[in-house]
mmCIF file of C-alpha atoms in Angstrom:
data_model
loop_
_atom_site.group_PDB
_atom_site.id
_atom_site.type_symbol
_atom_site.label_atom_id
_atom_site.label_comp_id
_atom_site.label_asym_id
_atom_site.label_seq_id
_atom_site.Cartn_x
_atom_site.Cartn_y
_atom_site.Cartn_z
ATOM 1 C CA PRO A 1 -34.826 -9.361 -21.622
ATOM 2 C CA ARG A 2 -32.019 -7.656 -19.761
ATOM 3 C CA ARG A 3 -29.620 -9.673 -17.704
ATOM 4 C CA PRO A 4 -29.221 -8.571 -14.112
ATOM 5 C CA ARG A 5 -25.861 -6.947 -13.456
ATOM 6 C CA ARG A 6 -23.539 -9.001 -11.353
ATOM 7 C CA ARG A 7 -21.701 -7.086 -8.698
ATOM 8 C CA PRO A 8 -17.918 -7.549 -9.011
ATOM 9 C CA PRO A 9 -16.180 -9.050 -5.984
ATOM 10 C CA ASP A 10 -14.764 -6.614 -3.447
ATOM 11 C CA PRO A 11 -11.075 -5.975 -4.096
ATOM 12 C CA GLU A 12 -8.556 -6.911 -1.437
ATOM 13 C CA VAL A 13 -5.798 -4.628 -2.699
ATOM 14 C CA VAL A 14 -6.049 -1.365 -4.638
ATOM 15 C CA PHE A 15 -3.097 0.156 -6.507
ATOM 16 C CA PHE A 16 -2.955 3.577 -8.129
ATOM 17 C CA GLN A 17 -0.739 4.142 -11.146
ATOM 18 C CA GLY A 18 -1.071 7.473 -12.819
ATOM 19 C CA CYS A 19 -4.784 8.216 -12.854
ATOM 20 C CA GLN A 20 -5.824 4.574 -13.166
ATOM 21 C CA ARG A 21 -7.043 2.389 -10.343
ATOM 22 C CA CYS A 22 -5.718 -1.159 -10.689
ATOM 23 C CA LEU A 23 -7.218 -3.995 -8.659
ATOM 24 C CA ALA A 24 -5.618 -7.223 -7.477
ATOM 25 C CA ASP A 25 -8.028 -9.955 -6.391
ATOM 26 C CA GLY A 26 -5.962 -11.366 -3.562
ATOM 27 C CA GLY A 27 -3.178 -12.827 -5.684
ATOM 28 C CA PRO A 28 0.373 -11.543 -5.419
ATOM 29 C CA ALA A 29 0.660 -7.780 -5.782
ATOM 30 C CA MET A 30 1.436 -6.938 -9.389
ATOM 31 C CA GLY A 31 4.900 -8.344 -9.973
ATOM 32 C CA ALA A 32 5.691 -8.718 -6.284
ATOM 33 C CA ASP A 33 8.571 -11.053 -5.543
ATOM 34 C CA PRO A 34 7.312 -13.602 -2.962
ATOM 35 C CA ASN A 35 10.873 -14.117 -1.715
ATOM 36 C CA LEU A 36 11.187 -10.439 -0.798
ATOM 37 C CA ALA A 37 7.850 -10.497 0.980
ATOM 38 C CA ALA A 38 8.858 -13.608 2.925
ATOM 39 C CA GLN A 39 12.108 -11.956 4.011
ATOM 40 C CA ALA A 40 10.320 -8.826 5.222
ATOM 41 C CA HIS A 41 7.773 -10.818 7.249
ATOM 42 C CA ASP A 42 10.082 -13.570 8.515
ATOM 43 C CA PRO A 43 10.659 -12.922 12.231
ATOM 44 C CA ARG A 44 13.970 -14.769 11.952
ATOM 45 C CA GLU A 45 15.336 -12.130 9.600
ATOM 46 C CA GLY A 46 17.879 -10.324 11.733
ATOM 47 C CA THR A 47 18.792 -7.129 9.916
ATOM 48 C CA ALA A 48 17.843 -3.860 11.537
ATOM 49 C CA HIS A 49 16.409 -2.641 8.223
ATOM 50 C CA ALA A 50 14.116 -5.681 7.854
ATOM 51 C CA ALA A 51 13.036 -5.313 11.493
ATOM 52 C CA GLN A 52 12.183 -1.640 10.930
ATOM 53 C CA LEU A 53 10.082 -2.472 7.845
ATOM 54 C CA ARG A 54 8.338 -5.274 9.749
ATOM 55 C CA ARG A 55 7.475 -2.909 12.628
ATOM 56 C CA LEU A 56 6.138 -0.280 10.248
ATOM 57 C CA LEU A 57 4.063 -2.757 8.238
ATOM 58 C CA HIS A 58 2.455 -4.050 11.446
ATOM 59 C CA GLN A 59 1.810 -0.704 13.186
ATOM 60 C CA ALA A 60 -1.836 -0.893 12.144
ATOM 61 C CA PRO A 61 -4.027 -3.417 10.287
ATOM 62 C CA VAL A 62 -4.109 -0.935 7.382
ATOM 63 C CA MET A 63 -0.956 1.096 6.708
ATOM 64 C CA LEU A 64 -0.662 3.873 4.134
ATOM 65 C CA PHE A 65 2.848 4.802 3.042
ATOM 66 C CA MET A 66 2.439 8.211 1.486
ATOM 67 C CA LYS A 67 4.103 11.500 0.662
ATOM 68 C CA GLY A 68 3.294 13.772 3.602
ATOM 69 C CA GLN A 69 0.862 13.219 6.458
ATOM 70 C CA PRO A 70 -2.889 12.494 6.225
ATOM 71 C CA ASP A 71 -3.710 16.073 7.296
ATOM 72 C CA ALA A 72 -1.176 17.510 4.808
ATOM 73 C CA PRO A 73 -0.561 15.191 1.822
ATOM 74 C CA GLU A 74 2.278 16.327 -0.433
ATOM 75 C CA CYS A 75 1.005 14.872 -3.704
ATOM 76 C CA GLY A 76 -2.341 14.395 -5.399
ATOM 77 C CA TYR A 77 -2.202 10.610 -5.276
ATOM 78 C CA SER A 78 -1.552 10.587 -1.525
ATOM 79 C CA ARG A 79 -4.403 13.089 -1.108
ATOM 80 C CA GLN A 80 -6.687 10.801 -3.140
ATOM 81 C CA ALA A 81 -5.723 7.731 -1.058
ATOM 82 C CA VAL A 82 -6.429 9.594 2.201
ATOM 83 C CA SER A 83 -9.737 10.850 0.801
ATOM 84 C CA LEU A 84 -10.844 7.341 -0.236
ATOM 85 C CA LEU A 85 -9.875 5.776 3.109
ATOM 86 C CA THR A 86 -11.554 8.563 5.063
ATOM 87 C CA ALA A 87 -14.738 8.422 2.964
ATOM 88 C CA GLU A 88 -14.988 4.669 3.623
ATOM 89 C CA GLY A 89 -14.380 5.121 7.351
ATOM 90 C CA VAL A 90 -11.223 2.988 7.301
ATOM 91 C CA ARG A 91 -9.023 3.287 10.383
ATOM 92 C CA TYR A 92 -5.433 3.308 9.201
ATOM 93 C CA GLY A 93 -1.905 4.220 10.163
ATOM 94 C CA ALA A 94 0.246 6.410 7.950
ATOM 95 C CA PHE A 95 3.952 6.901 7.370
ATOM 96 C CA ASP A 96 5.568 9.809 5.518
ATOM 97 C CA ILE A 97 8.044 8.130 3.172
ATOM 98 C CA LEU A 98 9.702 11.480 2.424
ATOM 99 C CA GLN A 99 11.171 11.422 5.933
ATOM 100 C CA ASP A 100 13.133 8.160 5.578
ATOM 101 C CA GLU A 101 15.054 7.180 2.434
ATOM 102 C CA ALA A 102 15.763 3.631 3.712
ATOM 103 C CA VAL A 103 12.050 2.928 4.273
ATOM 104 C CA ARG A 104 11.130 4.483 0.925
ATOM 105 C CA GLU A 105 13.619 2.300 -0.987
ATOM 106 C CA GLY A 106 12.991 -0.799 1.144
ATOM 107 C CA LEU A 107 9.257 -0.786 0.458
ATOM 108 C CA LYS A 108 9.869 -0.284 -3.261
ATOM 109 C CA SER A 109 11.957 -3.474 -3.218
ATOM 110 C CA LEU A 110 9.503 -5.359 -1.029
ATOM 111 C CA SER A 111 6.480 -4.571 -3.183
ATOM 112 C CA ASP A 112 8.298 -4.430 -6.510
ATOM 113 C CA TRP A 113 6.285 -1.257 -7.074
ATOM 114 C CA PRO A 114 8.242 1.962 -7.692
ATOM 115 C CA THR A 115 5.734 4.652 -6.737
ATOM 116 C CA TYR A 116 3.800 5.961 -3.741
ATOM 117 C CA PRO A 117 1.339 5.933 -2.102
ATOM 118 C CA GLN A 118 1.325 2.246 -1.176
ATOM 119 C CA LEU A 119 -1.409 0.687 0.970
ATOM 120 C CA TYR A 120 -0.747 -2.455 3.011
ATOM 121 C CA VAL A 121 -3.617 -4.429 4.526
#
């Protein structure tokens, strides 16, 4: 007799590296430094850079940091992220990381993830 297939739990975070989709089940983002995350979300943190990252991360419940804009992605991975979010009917905000070097480098440090797109929920 065949065993019924169990449906895997829904992922909370999806990362793309190369052509592979990597899932995190709600634990810390792959290699993320919890101290960096706490600094970025701590309202007592007074630097203008941290405040800018905090504002961007909270612009929408789902934020996509990508190369280009949703209507004109500038790389295949950003295009794929937009396509997946759109196909699932997810309402999201987007930020073009090519327009701001400080944001691009700050998010790399925050997430401990060197590439884009990055999706924050």
